[in-house]
Coordinates of C-alpha atoms in Angstrom, one line a residue:
M1 CA 0.0 0.3 0.1
R2 CA 1.3 3.5 -1.0
I3 CA 0.2 6.6 0.6
E4 CA -1.8 8.0 -2.4
E5 CA -3.9 4.6 -2.4
A6 CA -4.7 5.2 1.4
L7 CA -5.7 8.6 1.1
R8 CA -8.0 7.7 -2.1
K9 CA -9.5 5.0 -0.1
V10 CA -10.4 7.1 3.1
P11 CA -13.2 9.9 3.5
A12 CA -12.6 13.3 2.5
S13 CA -13.1 14.3 6.3
F14 CA -10.2 12.2 7.4
R15 CA -7.6 13.8 4.7
T16 CA -8.8 17.1 6.0
Q17 CA -8.0 16.0 9.5
L18 CA -4.5 14.8 8.6
E19 CA -4.0 18.0 6.4
D20 CA -5.1 20.3 9.7
H21 CA -2.6 18.6 12.0
P22 CA -0.5 21.2 13.3
L23 CA 2.8 19.4 12.6
I24 CA 1.5 18.9 9.0
R25 CA -0.1 22.1 8.4
T26 CA 3.3 24.1 9.1
K27 CA 5.3 21.8 7.1
R28 CA 3.4 21.2 3.8
Q29 CA 4.1 24.7 2.1
H30 CA 3.7 23.9 -1.6
L31 CA 3.6 20.0 -1.0
T32 CA 0.5 17.9 -1.5
L33 CA -0.3 15.6 1.5
A34 CA 1.3 12.7 0.1
G35 CA 4.1 14.7 -1.0
C36 CA 4.6 15.9 2.6
L37 CA 4.5 12.3 4.1
T38 CA 7.1 10.9 1.4
D39 CA 9.5 13.8 1.3
P40 CA 12.5 12.9 3.7
A41 CA 13.1 16.6 4.5
C42 CA 9.4 17.3 5.6
L43 CA 9.3 13.8 7.3
K44 CA 12.6 14.9 9.2
D45 CA 10.7 18.0 10.8
L46 CA 7.5 15.6 11.5
Y47 CA 9.7 13.2 13.1
G48 CA 11.3 16.2 15.5
G49 CA 8.0 17.1 16.6
L50 CA 7.1 13.9 18.0
S51 CA 7.5 12.9 21.8
C52 CA 10.5 10.7 22.7
G53 CA 8.2 7.7 23.2
E54 CA 6.5 8.2 19.7
Q55 CA 9.8 8.7 18.2
Q56 CA 11.1 5.5 19.7
L57 CA 7.7 3.5 18.6
L58 CA 8.2 4.7 15.2
S59 CA 11.7 3.5 15.0
A60 CA 10.9 0.1 16.5
L61 CA 7.8 -0.4 14.2
W62 CA 10.0 0.5 11.1
L63 CA 12.8 -1.7 12.1
R64 CA 10.7 -4.6 13.2
F65 CA 7.7 -4.5 10.6
G66 CA 8.9 -2.6 7.7
A67 CA 6.0 -2.1 5.4
H68 CA 4.2 -5.0 6.3
S69 CA 0.9 -5.3 8.6
F70 CA 1.2 -6.0 12.1
T71 CA -1.3 -6.4 15.0
T72 CA -1.4 -4.2 18.3
E73 CA 0.2 -7.2 20.3
Q74 CA 2.9 -7.7 17.9
A75 CA 3.6 -3.8 18.3
V76 CA 3.3 -4.1 22.2
S77 CA 5.5 -7.1 22.3
I78 CA 8.7 -5.3 20.6
V79 CA 8.8 -2.6 22.9
I80 CA 9.0 -3.8 26.4
E81 CA 9.8 -0.7 28.0
M82 CA 6.6 0.9 26.9
S83 CA 3.2 -0.3 28.3
K84 CA 0.5 -1.4 26.0
A85 CA -1.3 1.9 26.6
E86 CA 1.8 3.9 25.6
V87 CA 2.0 1.8 22.4
V88 CA -1.6 2.3 21.4
L89 CA -1.7 5.9 22.2
G90 CA 1.7 6.5 20.5
M91 CA 0.3 4.5 17.2
T92 CA -2.7 6.7 17.6
E93 CA -0.6 9.9 17.3
L94 CA 1.0 8.4 14.2
R95 CA -2.2 7.6 12.6
K96 CA -2.9 11.5 13.1
L97 CA 0.1 12.2 11.0
G98 CA -0.8 9.7 8.2
L99 CA 2.7 7.7 9.0
L100 CA 0.6 4.7 10.1
F101 CA -2.7 3.4 8.8
T102 CA -5.0 1.0 10.4
A103 CA -7.4 -1.6 8.9
R104 CA -10.1 -3.6 10.3
K105 CA -10.8 -7.1 9.2
T106 CA -14.2 -8.7 8.9
W107 CA -14.3 -10.4 12.2
G108 CA -13.1 -6.8 13.8
E109 CA -9.3 -7.4 14.6
K110 CA -7.3 -4.6 13.7
I111 CA -4.0 -4.4 11.9
H112 CA -1.7 -1.6 11.2
C113 CA 1.0 -0.7 8.5
I114 CA 3.3 1.8 7.4
P115 CA 2.7 2.9 3.7
K116 CA 5.5 1.7 1.5
D117 CA 6.5 5.0 0.2
V118 CA 6.6 6.4 4.0
Y119 CA 8.6 3.7 5.0
I120 CA 11.1 4.4 2.3
A121 CA 11.3 8.0 2.8
L122 CA 11.7 7.6 6.7
L123 CA 15.1 5.6 5.9
P124 CA 17.2 8.9 5.8
V125 CA 15.4 10.2 8.8
L126 CA 15.6 7.0 11.1
L127 CA 19.0 6.1 9.8
P128 CA 20.7 9.3 8.9
D129 CA 24.5 7.9 8.4
V130 CA 23.4 5.0 6.2
W131 CA 24.7 6.9 3.2
I132 CA 28.3 7.3 4.4
G133 CA 30.7 5.5 2.4
L134 CA 28.4 4.5 -0.2
E135 CA 29.7 6.6 -2.9
A136 CA 33.4 6.8 -1.5
E137 CA 34.7 4.1 -3.5
F138 CA 33.6 5.6 -6.9
P139 CA 34.7 9.2 -6.9
E140 CA 33.8 9.5 -10.7
Q141 CA 30.2 10.0 -11.4
D142 CA 29.8 9.9 -15.2
V143 CA 27.5 7.0 -16.2
D144 CA 27.8 6.3 -19.9
E145 CA 24.9 3.7 -20.7
G146 CA 25.1 4.2 -24.6
V147 CA 21.6 3.7 -25.9
L148 CA 20.0 1.5 -23.5
Q149 CA 16.1 1.9 -23.2
H150 CA 13.8 0.9 -20.2
A151 CA 13.2 -2.6 -21.0
L152 CA 9.6 -3.1 -19.4
D153 CA 8.6 0.5 -20.8
S154 CA 9.9 -0.5 -24.1
D155 CA 8.2 -4.1 -24.1
I156 CA 4.8 -3.0 -23.0
F157 CA 4.8 -0.6 -26.1
R158 CA 5.7 -3.4 -28.4
L159 CA 3.0 -5.3 -27.0
L160 CA 0.5 -2.3 -27.7
C161 CA 1.9 -1.9 -31.1
A162 CA 1.3 -5.7 -31.8
I163 CA -2.0 -5.7 -30.8
G164 CA -3.0 -2.4 -32.6
M165 CA -1.8 -4.0 -35.9
R166 CA -3.8 -7.0 -35.4
G167 CA -6.9 -5.5 -34.1
E168 CA -7.0 -7.8 -31.3
L169 CA -5.4 -11.3 -29.9
K170 CA -7.8 -14.1 -29.7
L171 CA -7.7 -16.4 -26.7
T172 CA -8.1 -20.1 -26.2
Q173 CA -10.8 -21.8 -24.5
K174 CA -8.4 -21.7 -21.3
G175 CA -7.9 -17.9 -21.8
T176 CA -4.4 -18.1 -23.0
I177 CA -3.0 -16.3 -26.2
H178 CA -2.5 -18.8 -29.1
K179 CA 0.6 -20.4 -29.4
K180 CA 1.9 -18.7 -32.7
E181 CA 1.1 -15.4 -31.6
L182 CA 2.5 -15.9 -28.3
Q183 CA 5.7 -17.0 -29.4
Q184 CA 6.0 -13.9 -31.6
L185 CA 5.3 -11.8 -28.9
T186 CA 7.4 -13.5 -26.6
G187 CA 10.4 -13.4 -28.9
A188 CA 10.1 -9.5 -29.3
L189 CA 10.7 -9.0 -25.5
Q190 CA 13.8 -7.3 -24.1
I191 CA 13.3 -8.6 -20.6
E192 CA 15.4 -11.6 -19.6
K193 CA 13.2 -14.2 -18.3
E194 CA 16.1 -15.8 -16.3
K195 CA 16.5 -12.6 -14.3
L196 CA 12.9 -12.5 -13.1
Q197 CA 12.6 -16.2 -12.1
P198 CA 14.3 -15.6 -8.4
V199 CA 11.5 -13.5 -7.5
G200 CA 9.3 -16.2 -7.3
L201 CA 6.2 -14.5 -8.8
Q202 CA 2.7 -16.4 -8.7
Y203 CA 0.6 -15.9 -11.8
V204 CA -2.2 -17.5 -14.0
H205 CA -1.1 -19.6 -17.1
C206 CA 2.5 -20.1 -15.8
E207 CA 2.4 -23.0 -17.8
S208 CA 2.1 -21.0 -21.1
Y209 CA 3.7 -17.7 -20.3
T210 CA 7.2 -16.7 -19.2
E211 CA 7.6 -14.7 -16.3
A212 CA 8.8 -11.8 -18.7
F213 CA 5.5 -12.1 -20.7
A214 CA 3.5 -12.4 -17.7
V215 CA 4.6 -9.1 -16.2
V216 CA 4.4 -7.2 -19.4
L217 CA 0.6 -8.5 -19.8
D218 CA 0.0 -7.7 -16.0
M219 CA 1.1 -4.1 -16.3
A220 CA -0.6 -3.6 -19.5
L221 CA -3.9 -5.1 -18.0
R222 CA -3.5 -2.9 -14.4
L223 CA -2.9 0.2 -16.4
G224 CA -6.1 -0.6 -18.6
L225 CA -4.2 0.0 -21.8
V226 CA -5.7 -3.5 -22.8
Q227 CA -9.0 -5.1 -21.9
Q228 CA -10.2 -8.7 -22.5
P229 CA -13.8 -8.7 -23.8
F230 CA -15.2 -11.9 -25.3
Q231 CA -12.2 -14.2 -25.3
T232 CA -9.9 -11.7 -26.8
I233 CA -7.4 -8.9 -25.8
Q234 CA -7.9 -5.5 -27.3
L235 CA -6.5 -1.9 -27.2
N236 CA -8.3 0.7 -24.7
V237 CA -7.9 3.5 -26.7
K238 CA -9.1 5.9 -24.1
R239 CA -6.3 5.0 -22.1
L240 CA -3.8 4.7 -24.8
G241 CA -3.4 8.5 -25.5
P242 CA -2.8 9.3 -21.9
W243 CA -0.1 6.7 -21.3
L244 CA 1.7 7.7 -24.5
H245 CA 1.8 11.2 -23.6
M246 CA 3.3 10.8 -20.3
T247 CA 7.2 11.4 -19.8
A248 CA 9.5 8.6 -19.5
D249 CA 10.2 9.1 -16.0
E250 CA 6.4 9.4 -15.3
R251 CA 5.9 6.0 -17.0
C252 CA 8.8 4.2 -15.3
Q253 CA 7.4 5.7 -12.1
V254 CA 4.2 4.2 -12.6
L255 CA 5.4 0.9 -13.6
F256 CA 7.9 0.7 -10.6
E257 CA 4.7 1.1 -8.1
L258 CA 3.0 -1.7 -10.1
W259 CA 6.1 -3.9 -9.7
E260 CA 6.1 -3.0 -6.0
K261 CA 2.9 -4.7 -5.8
V262 CA 3.7 -7.8 -7.1
A263 CA 7.3 -8.2 -6.0
Y264 CA 7.9 -6.5 -2.7
P265 CA 9.5 -8.7 -0.2
K266 CA 8.6 -9.7 3.1
E267 CA 12.1 -10.1 4.6
L268 CA 13.3 -7.1 6.6
P269 CA 16.7 -6.7 5.3
L270 CA 15.3 -7.2 1.5
Q271 CA 13.0 -4.2 2.5
M272 CA 15.7 -1.8 3.5
G273 CA 17.8 -2.7 0.6
W274 CA 14.7 -2.0 -1.6
A275 CA 14.3 1.5 0.0
L276 CA 18.1 1.9 -0.3
L277 CA 17.8 1.5 -3.9
Y278 CA 14.9 3.4 -4.5
L279 CA 16.5 6.3 -2.8
L280 CA 19.6 6.3 -5.0
E281 CA 20.2 9.7 -6.7
P282 CA 20.0 9.1 -10.5
N283 CA 23.1 8.4 -12.4
R284 CA 25.3 8.4 -9.4
K285 CA 27.5 5.2 -8.5
Y286 CA 27.3 3.2 -5.2
S287 CA 29.0 0.7 -3.6
W288 CA 26.9 -2.6 -3.4
G289 CA 29.3 -4.1 -0.8
Q290 CA 28.6 -0.9 1.6
M291 CA 24.8 -1.2 0.8
V292 CA 25.0 -4.7 2.0
N293 CA 27.2 -3.7 5.2
A294 CA 24.7 -0.8 5.9
I295 CA 21.8 -3.4 6.1
L296 CA 23.8 -5.8 8.0
T297 CA 24.2 -3.1 10.5
Q298 CA 20.6 -3.0 11.5
Y299 CA 19.9 -7.0 10.5
P300 CA 23.1 -8.9 11.7
D301 CA 21.3 -12.2 11.6
G302 CA 23.0 -13.4 8.5
T303 CA 26.2 -13.4 6.6
P304 CA 27.2 -10.9 4.2
E305 CA 27.3 -13.2 1.3
A306 CA 24.0 -14.7 2.0
I307 CA 22.2 -11.3 2.4
S308 CA 24.1 -10.1 -0.9
D309 CA 23.0 -13.1 -2.7
Q310 CA 19.3 -12.3 -1.6
L311 CA 19.3 -8.9 -2.4
L312 CA 21.1 -9.3 -5.9
N313 CA 18.8 -12.1 -7.1
R314 CA 15.3 -11.1 -5.8
I315 CA 15.8 -7.2 -5.8
L316 CA 18.5 -5.7 -7.9
L317 CA 19.3 -8.1 -10.9
P318 CA 15.2 -8.3 -11.5
M319 CA 14.9 -4.5 -11.3
A320 CA 18.1 -3.9 -13.5
A321 CA 16.7 -6.2 -16.4
L322 CA 13.3 -4.5 -16.2
G323 CA 15.1 -1.0 -16.7
W324 CA 15.2 0.7 -13.5
F325 CA 18.9 0.2 -12.4
G326 CA 22.4 0.0 -14.3
M327 CA 25.4 -2.5 -12.8
E328 CA 29.0 -2.9 -13.6
R329 CA 31.2 -5.7 -12.1
T330 CA 34.6 -4.6 -10.5
D331 CA 37.3 -6.8 -8.7
H332 CA 35.3 -7.1 -5.7
D333 CA 32.2 -5.3 -5.5
W334 CA 29.4 -3.9 -7.8
K335 CA 28.9 -0.6 -9.1
V336 CA 25.1 0.2 -8.9
W337 CA 23.1 3.3 -10.0
R338 CA 19.7 4.5 -10.7
R339 CA 18.9 5.0 -14.6
Q340 CA 17.4 8.5 -15.1
Q341 CA 15.7 8.6 -18.5
E342 CA 16.8 10.9 -21.1
A343 CA 14.8 13.9 -22.4
E344 CA 12.5 12.5 -25.4
T345 CA 12.8 13.6 -28.8
E346 CA 10.2 14.2 -31.4
H347 CA 12.7 13.8 -34.3
F348 CA 14.3 10.9 -36.1
Y349 CA 16.7 10.4 -39.1
I350 CA 15.6 9.5 -42.9
Q351 CA 18.1 8.4 -45.2
P352 CA 17.5 9.1 -48.9
N353 CA 17.0 5.3 -49.3
G354 CA 14.3 5.0 -46.9
E355 CA 16.4 3.7 -44.2
I356 CA 14.9 5.0 -40.8
I357 CA 17.3 5.6 -37.7
V358 CA 15.2 5.9 -34.6
P359 CA 16.7 7.4 -31.5
P360 CA 16.2 5.2 -28.5
H361 CA 14.3 7.9 -26.6
L362 CA 12.1 8.9 -29.4
S363 CA 8.8 10.2 -27.8
L364 CA 6.0 7.4 -27.7
P365 CA 3.2 9.3 -29.6
I366 CA 5.8 9.7 -32.5
R367 CA 7.0 6.1 -32.3
W368 CA 3.5 4.9 -32.3
E369 CA 2.6 6.3 -35.7
L370 CA 6.1 5.3 -37.2
E371 CA 5.7 1.7 -36.2
L372 CA 3.0 1.7 -39.3
L373 CA 5.6 2.8 -41.4
L374 CA 8.7 0.3 -40.4
E375 CA 9.4 -2.7 -42.1
K376 CA 11.4 -4.3 -39.4
Q377 CA 11.5 -3.4 -35.6
H378 CA 14.6 -5.6 -34.7
S379 CA 17.1 -2.6 -34.4
F380 CA 17.6 1.1 -34.3
S381 CA 17.8 1.0 -37.8
V382 CA 14.7 0.1 -40.1
N383 CA 13.2 0.9 -43.5
I384 CA 10.0 2.5 -44.9
T385 CA 9.3 0.1 -47.9
R386 CA 6.2 0.0 -50.3
D387 CA 4.5 -2.8 -48.5
S388 CA 5.1 -0.9 -45.0
V389 CA 3.6 2.2 -46.7
L390 CA 0.6 -0.2 -48.2
R391 CA 0.2 -1.2 -44.5
A392 CA -0.3 2.1 -43.1
C393 CA -2.8 3.0 -46.0
E394 CA -4.7 0.0 -44.9
H395 CA -5.0 1.2 -41.5
G396 CA -6.6 4.5 -42.6
R397 CA -3.5 6.9 -43.3
T398 CA -3.7 8.9 -46.4
G399 CA -0.8 9.5 -48.4
S400 CA -0.5 13.4 -47.8
E401 CA -1.0 12.4 -44.0
I402 CA 2.2 10.0 -44.2
I403 CA 4.4 12.5 -46.0
E404 CA 3.5 15.4 -43.5
F405 CA 4.2 13.1 -40.7
L406 CA 7.7 12.2 -41.9
K407 CA 8.6 16.0 -42.8
A408 CA 7.2 17.1 -39.5
H409 CA 9.7 14.9 -37.6
S410 CA 12.4 14.2 -40.0
M411 CA 15.7 15.6 -38.4
Y412 CA 16.7 17.0 -41.8
P413 CA 14.3 18.0 -44.8
L414 CA 13.1 15.0 -46.5
D415 CA 14.8 13.9 -49.6
P416 CA 12.8 14.9 -52.8
S417 CA 13.5 11.6 -54.8
F418 CA 12.2 9.6 -51.5
E419 CA 9.2 12.0 -51.3
Q420 CA 8.6 11.4 -55.0
L421 CA 8.7 7.7 -54.4
L422 CA 6.4 8.0 -51.5
R423 CA 3.9 9.8 -53.6
E424 CA 3.8 7.2 -56.1
W425 CA 3.3 4.4 -53.6
T426 CA 0.6 6.0 -52.1
S427 CA -1.1 7.4 -55.2
A428 CA -1.3 3.8 -56.3
Y429 CA -3.2 2.8 -53.4
G430 CA -6.8 2.7 -54.1
K431 CA -6.7 2.5 -57.9
A432 CA -8.3 -0.8 -57.5
Q433 CA -11.1 -1.3 -54.8
I434 CA -11.8 -4.8 -52.9
E435 CA -14.8 -3.4 -51.0
E436 CA -16.6 -5.4 -48.4
V437 CA -20.3 -5.3 -48.8
V438 CA -23.4 -6.4 -46.5
L439 CA -24.7 -9.9 -47.8
L440 CA -28.0 -11.0 -47.0
R441 CA -28.3 -14.7 -47.3
F442 CA -31.6 -16.9 -46.8
T443 CA -31.6 -20.8 -46.4
D444 CA -35.2 -20.8 -47.8
K445 CA -36.8 -19.2 -50.6
E446 CA -40.1 -18.6 -48.9
D447 CA -38.4 -16.7 -46.2
A448 CA -36.6 -14.3 -48.8
D449 CA -40.3 -13.9 -50.6
R450 CA -41.7 -12.9 -47.3
W451 CA -39.1 -10.4 -46.6
L452 CA -39.6 -8.8 -50.0
L453 CA -43.1 -8.3 -49.4
M454 CA -42.6 -6.0 -46.2
P455 CA -42.5 -2.2 -46.7
H456 CA -39.5 -0.8 -48.1
A457 CA -37.8 -4.1 -48.2
E458 CA -36.8 -3.7 -52.0
T459 CA -35.3 -0.3 -51.4
A460 CA -32.8 -2.0 -49.2
V461 CA -31.8 -4.2 -51.8
A462 CA -28.5 -3.0 -53.8
A463 CA -28.3 -6.0 -56.0
K464 CA -30.1 -9.3 -56.4
L465 CA -27.7 -12.2 -56.9
T466 CA -30.2 -15.1 -56.6
Q467 CA -33.3 -15.9 -55.4
T468 CA -32.1 -16.0 -51.7
I469 CA -28.7 -13.9 -51.8
F470 CA -29.1 -10.3 -51.8
I471 CA -26.5 -7.3 -51.4
L472 CA -27.8 -4.8 -49.0
H473 CA -27.1 -1.0 -48.8
R474 CA -25.3 -0.3 -45.5
D475 CA -27.7 2.5 -44.4
K476 CA -30.5 0.2 -44.6
L477 CA -29.1 -2.3 -42.6
T478 CA -30.7 -1.7 -39.2
A479 CA -34.4 -1.4 -40.8
A480 CA -33.5 -4.8 -42.5
E481 CA -32.5 -6.1 -39.3
K482 CA -35.9 -5.1 -37.6
Q483 CA -37.7 -6.4 -40.4
L484 CA -36.0 -10.0 -40.5
K485 CA -36.9 -10.2 -36.8
E486 CA -40.5 -9.6 -37.3
I487 CA -41.0 -12.4 -39.7
N488 CA -39.2 -14.7 -37.5
C489 CA -35.8 -14.7 -39.3
L490 CA -33.2 -14.1 -36.8
P491 CA -29.8 -13.0 -38.5
Q492 CA -26.6 -14.5 -37.8
K493 CA -23.8 -11.9 -38.4
K494 CA -20.7 -12.9 -39.9
S495 CA -17.9 -10.3 -40.2
D496 CA -13.9 -10.3 -41.0
A497 CA -13.4 -6.7 -40.8
A498 CA -9.8 -5.7 -41.2
P499 CA -8.2 -4.2 -38.0
V500 CA -7.7 -0.4 -37.5
Y501 CA -4.5 0.8 -36.0
P502 CA -5.6 3.6 -33.8
T503 CA -4.6 7.2 -34.0
C504 CA -2.6 8.7 -31.2
P505 CA -4.1 12.3 -30.4
S506 CA -1.4 14.7 -30.7
S507 CA -2.0 16.6 -27.4
I508 CA -3.8 15.2 -24.5
V509 CA -5.8 17.6 -22.2
M510 CA -7.3 16.2 -19.0
D511 CA -9.1 17.7 -15.9
A512 CA -8.1 17.3 -12.5
D513 CA -9.9 13.9 -12.1
E514 CA -8.7 12.6 -15.4
S515 CA -5.2 13.5 -14.7
D516 CA -4.7 10.8 -11.8
T517 CA -6.2 8.2 -14.3
M518 CA -2.9 6.3 -15.1
N519 CA -1.9 6.0 -11.3
T520 CA -5.1 3.8 -10.5
E521 CA -5.6 0.4 -11.7
A522 CA -8.2 -0.4 -14.1
S523 CA -8.5 -4.0 -13.5
R524 CA -6.7 -7.1 -12.2
G525 CA -3.6 -8.5 -13.9
V526 CA -2.2 -11.9 -14.2
V527 CA 0.4 -11.7 -11.7
Y528 CA -0.9 -12.0 -7.7
T529 CA -0.1 -9.0 -5.8
V530 CA 1.4 -9.4 -2.3
Q531 CA -1.2 -9.3 0.4
D532 CA -2.3 -5.6 1.0
L533 CA -3.9 -3.8 3.7
L534 CA -6.2 -2.4 1.4
L535 CA -7.8 -5.7 1.1
Y536 CA -9.7 -4.5 4.2
P537 CA -11.7 -1.4 5.2
L538 CA -9.3 1.5 6.7
D539 CA -10.2 2.6 9.9
T540 CA -10.6 6.4 10.2
D541 CA -11.9 6.4 14.0
I542 CA -9.1 7.7 15.7
P543 CA -10.0 7.4 19.7
K544 CA -9.1 10.1 22.3
A545 CA -6.9 9.1 25.4
Q546 CA -9.7 8.9 27.7
D547 CA -11.7 6.3 25.3
M548 CA -9.0 3.9 25.8
Y549 CA -9.9 3.5 29.6
G550 CA -13.7 2.9 29.4
E551 CA -15.3 4.6 32.2
L552 CA -12.8 6.7 33.9
R553 CA -15.0 6.9 37.1
D554 CA -14.7 3.4 37.8
I555 CA -10.9 4.1 38.6
P556 CA -10.5 5.7 42.0
A557 CA -9.2 9.2 41.7
M558 CA -6.8 8.9 44.2
W559 CA -5.1 6.1 42.3
T560 CA -4.3 8.7 39.6
N561 CA -3.8 12.0 41.5
G562 CA -0.4 11.0 43.1
M563 CA 1.8 8.8 45.0
R564 CA 0.0 7.2 48.1
K565 CA 0.6 4.3 50.5
Y566 CA -1.8 1.7 50.5
H567 CA -2.8 -1.4 52.0
E568 CA -1.3 -4.3 50.5
S569 CA -4.4 -5.6 49.1
T570 CA -5.3 -2.2 47.7
M571 CA -1.9 -2.1 46.2
K572 CA -2.7 -5.7 44.5
D573 CA -5.7 -4.1 42.9
V574 CA -3.9 -1.1 41.5
F575 CA -1.5 -3.7 39.9
K576 CA -4.3 -5.4 38.5
K577 CA -5.9 -2.5 37.2
A578 CA -2.5 -1.5 35.5
I579 CA -2.2 -5.1 33.9
E580 CA -6.0 -5.0 32.7
L581 CA -5.7 -1.4 30.9
G582 CA -1.9 -2.1 30.0
V583 CA -0.7 1.1 31.7
K584 CA 2.4 1.7 34.1
V585 CA 2.7 2.4 37.8
R586 CA 4.9 4.7 39.5
L587 CA 6.8 3.2 42.8
R588 CA 8.6 4.9 45.6
N589 CA 10.6 3.6 48.5
A590 CA 13.3 5.2 50.7
S591 CA 16.1 4.2 48.2
A592 CA 14.1 4.6 44.9
E593 CA 12.3 7.9 43.8
G594 CA 9.7 7.6 41.4
K595 CA 10.5 4.0 39.5
V596 CA 8.1 3.7 36.7
A597 CA 7.3 0.4 35.4
A598 CA 4.8 -1.6 33.2
P599 CA 3.2 -4.6 35.2
R600 CA 3.2 -7.7 32.9
E601 CA 1.8 -10.5 35.1
L602 CA 0.5 -10.9 38.5
I603 CA 2.2 -14.0 40.2
E604 CA 0.1 -15.3 43.1
Q605 CA 1.5 -17.7 45.9
P606 CA -0.4 -19.2 48.8
S607 CA 1.5 -16.9 51.2
Y608 CA 2.8 -14.0 49.1
W609 CA 2.5 -12.5 45.7
N610 CA 4.7 -10.6 43.2
V611 CA 4.2 -8.8 40.0
R612 CA 6.5 -9.3 36.9
C613 CA 7.3 -5.9 35.2
S614 CA 9.3 -4.4 32.4
S615 CA 10.9 -1.3 32.1
E616 CA 14.0 0.5 30.2
E617 CA 16.2 -1.6 32.0
G618 CA 14.3 -4.9 31.1
L619 CA 12.3 -7.4 32.7
F620 CA 12.0 -7.6 36.6
T621 CA 10.1 -8.8 39.6
V622 CA 8.4 -6.4 42.0
N623 CA 7.8 -7.5 45.6
P624 CA 5.0 -5.2 47.0
R625 CA 6.4 -5.2 50.4
E626 CA 9.7 -3.5 49.3
W627 CA 7.6 -0.4 48.2
E628 CA 6.0 2.1 50.2
E629 CA 3.9 4.2 47.4
I630 CA 2.2 3.6 44.2
Q631 CA 0.5 5.8 41.6
L632 CA -1.3 4.6 38.3
I633 CA -0.3 6.3 35.2
L634 CA -2.7 6.6 32.4
P635 CA -1.0 8.0 29.3
G636 CA -2.6 10.9 27.9
I637 CA -4.4 11.7 31.1
N638 CA -1.8 12.1 34.1
D639 CA 1.6 10.8 32.4
K640 CA 2.8 14.5 32.1
T641 CA 2.8 15.1 35.9

């Protein structure tokens, strides 16, 4: 779960409540609420505004649970120096800031979670020294990657183009793409499937699809770029334009968030490694070995070799194969850097012989149209041929549109001889026409005669081929269908219409609601997601401190007002109430002034009783006969006195 997803799911009143929190209101400035909660600098200020106990709790939750869900009891168990009430009250304060979200399961149990992007942004706040030494071994910062493209982004684009050319992909009865087409689509992928196998993705049709193709199809489905009506996969033209017009960095960020849904690890060292990689500054080289050492500092259970292998095979290598990171082997280490996409260009090179040199960062709206005109797409150098121009014409492009497109986006003026050749090819198109007509065929002559007797039936006929076969005018088809139904001749429709490659709009103008479209999932994909807090309704009811203790009037006021001496039986009642409420007590005797402890268990024996307690020093046993005075401490009520 990311913070934007959580904020979309909660009521507007709860979002307003978060925005109006004094710590957030003074720090937001020009940031959105989600931006504030995922900005390390802003989070550092928010963290500084927390109490010492709240800071301690947030650090413990971050280290122990990462971005995975946990119960209240699990949270209490990791901070033994805090009482249950202090933990619950501390988590309430974190919920008020949007640093923690709570969901309620069907049977009433509450689970809590730090959103993934908040968890990532908290890393430099909670571990400010983690970056020391990561760049020290590589003072040179120039990253030369040649003409590398983002493999996942590029493969999704290829899939969209392939479907656009075909019109649709037909599915088998099992719901998979037919073998021949699947082989063609899989063979065109840049992603190395072997690099994805250690992730252990679970997906449907795993017997037919490779990991690489499953990820590409999954992303396209989740983004709503394709849809699956009636045993087919078709383009969703409504979402195609906005996707193509996003910048490369915007697309890569959206794809990263979708990859996070299916590949985010449960293991805490791997979660920290994921966060470190995400926070790397683009195109700056970092030491992989130093990153592993930084993780081992927080999670020492494991050898450097084992942690490094897990991080490499399950995190870094898959994300490098998909296109987010670059890697280079040294003698004893890896150089790692986060790729930043180059600025996109709208121009390409056209040679006089029709050869096209396509820059690797050509903008997708331009590439989308150019794909129609390319004979081969196996390298950056491809050709425009008569057959490829014919294909573009068959998909609805006119000769003038083709020539104007090439002129507008050619790096240099179009060669006159090649332009003339294009005009010859496009002008030849349409000199002979093969037209699909509406054919009406009756199986019985009597039915044909009955239909011809219907009003205006003969005017719908363009030509009579036989006594039972007619060619109809297209504009009369609807009326003819209605008449056929009236005489109980229900028409069976047959169509082999040619696919039409959609035109990408030259620009996209969206209102505020539509601009967020590409950040929301349109449908389920084929890869199973990691279990998420969003499966359950989010709990936006944040209790007040006094609500945690039931009826306060049932607690004697003298127990909370100050240190007092009680009879041993009353002292036992105070300890029992402290255990029941999950709060602390303050104890005093001649040698200790105001010792604070969290009672955990009352141990009763026939002749005496003790209390098992915890504090900052650890677990210990309280003998009530050794203490003179006691006070019940209710966090949020009397813990400041």
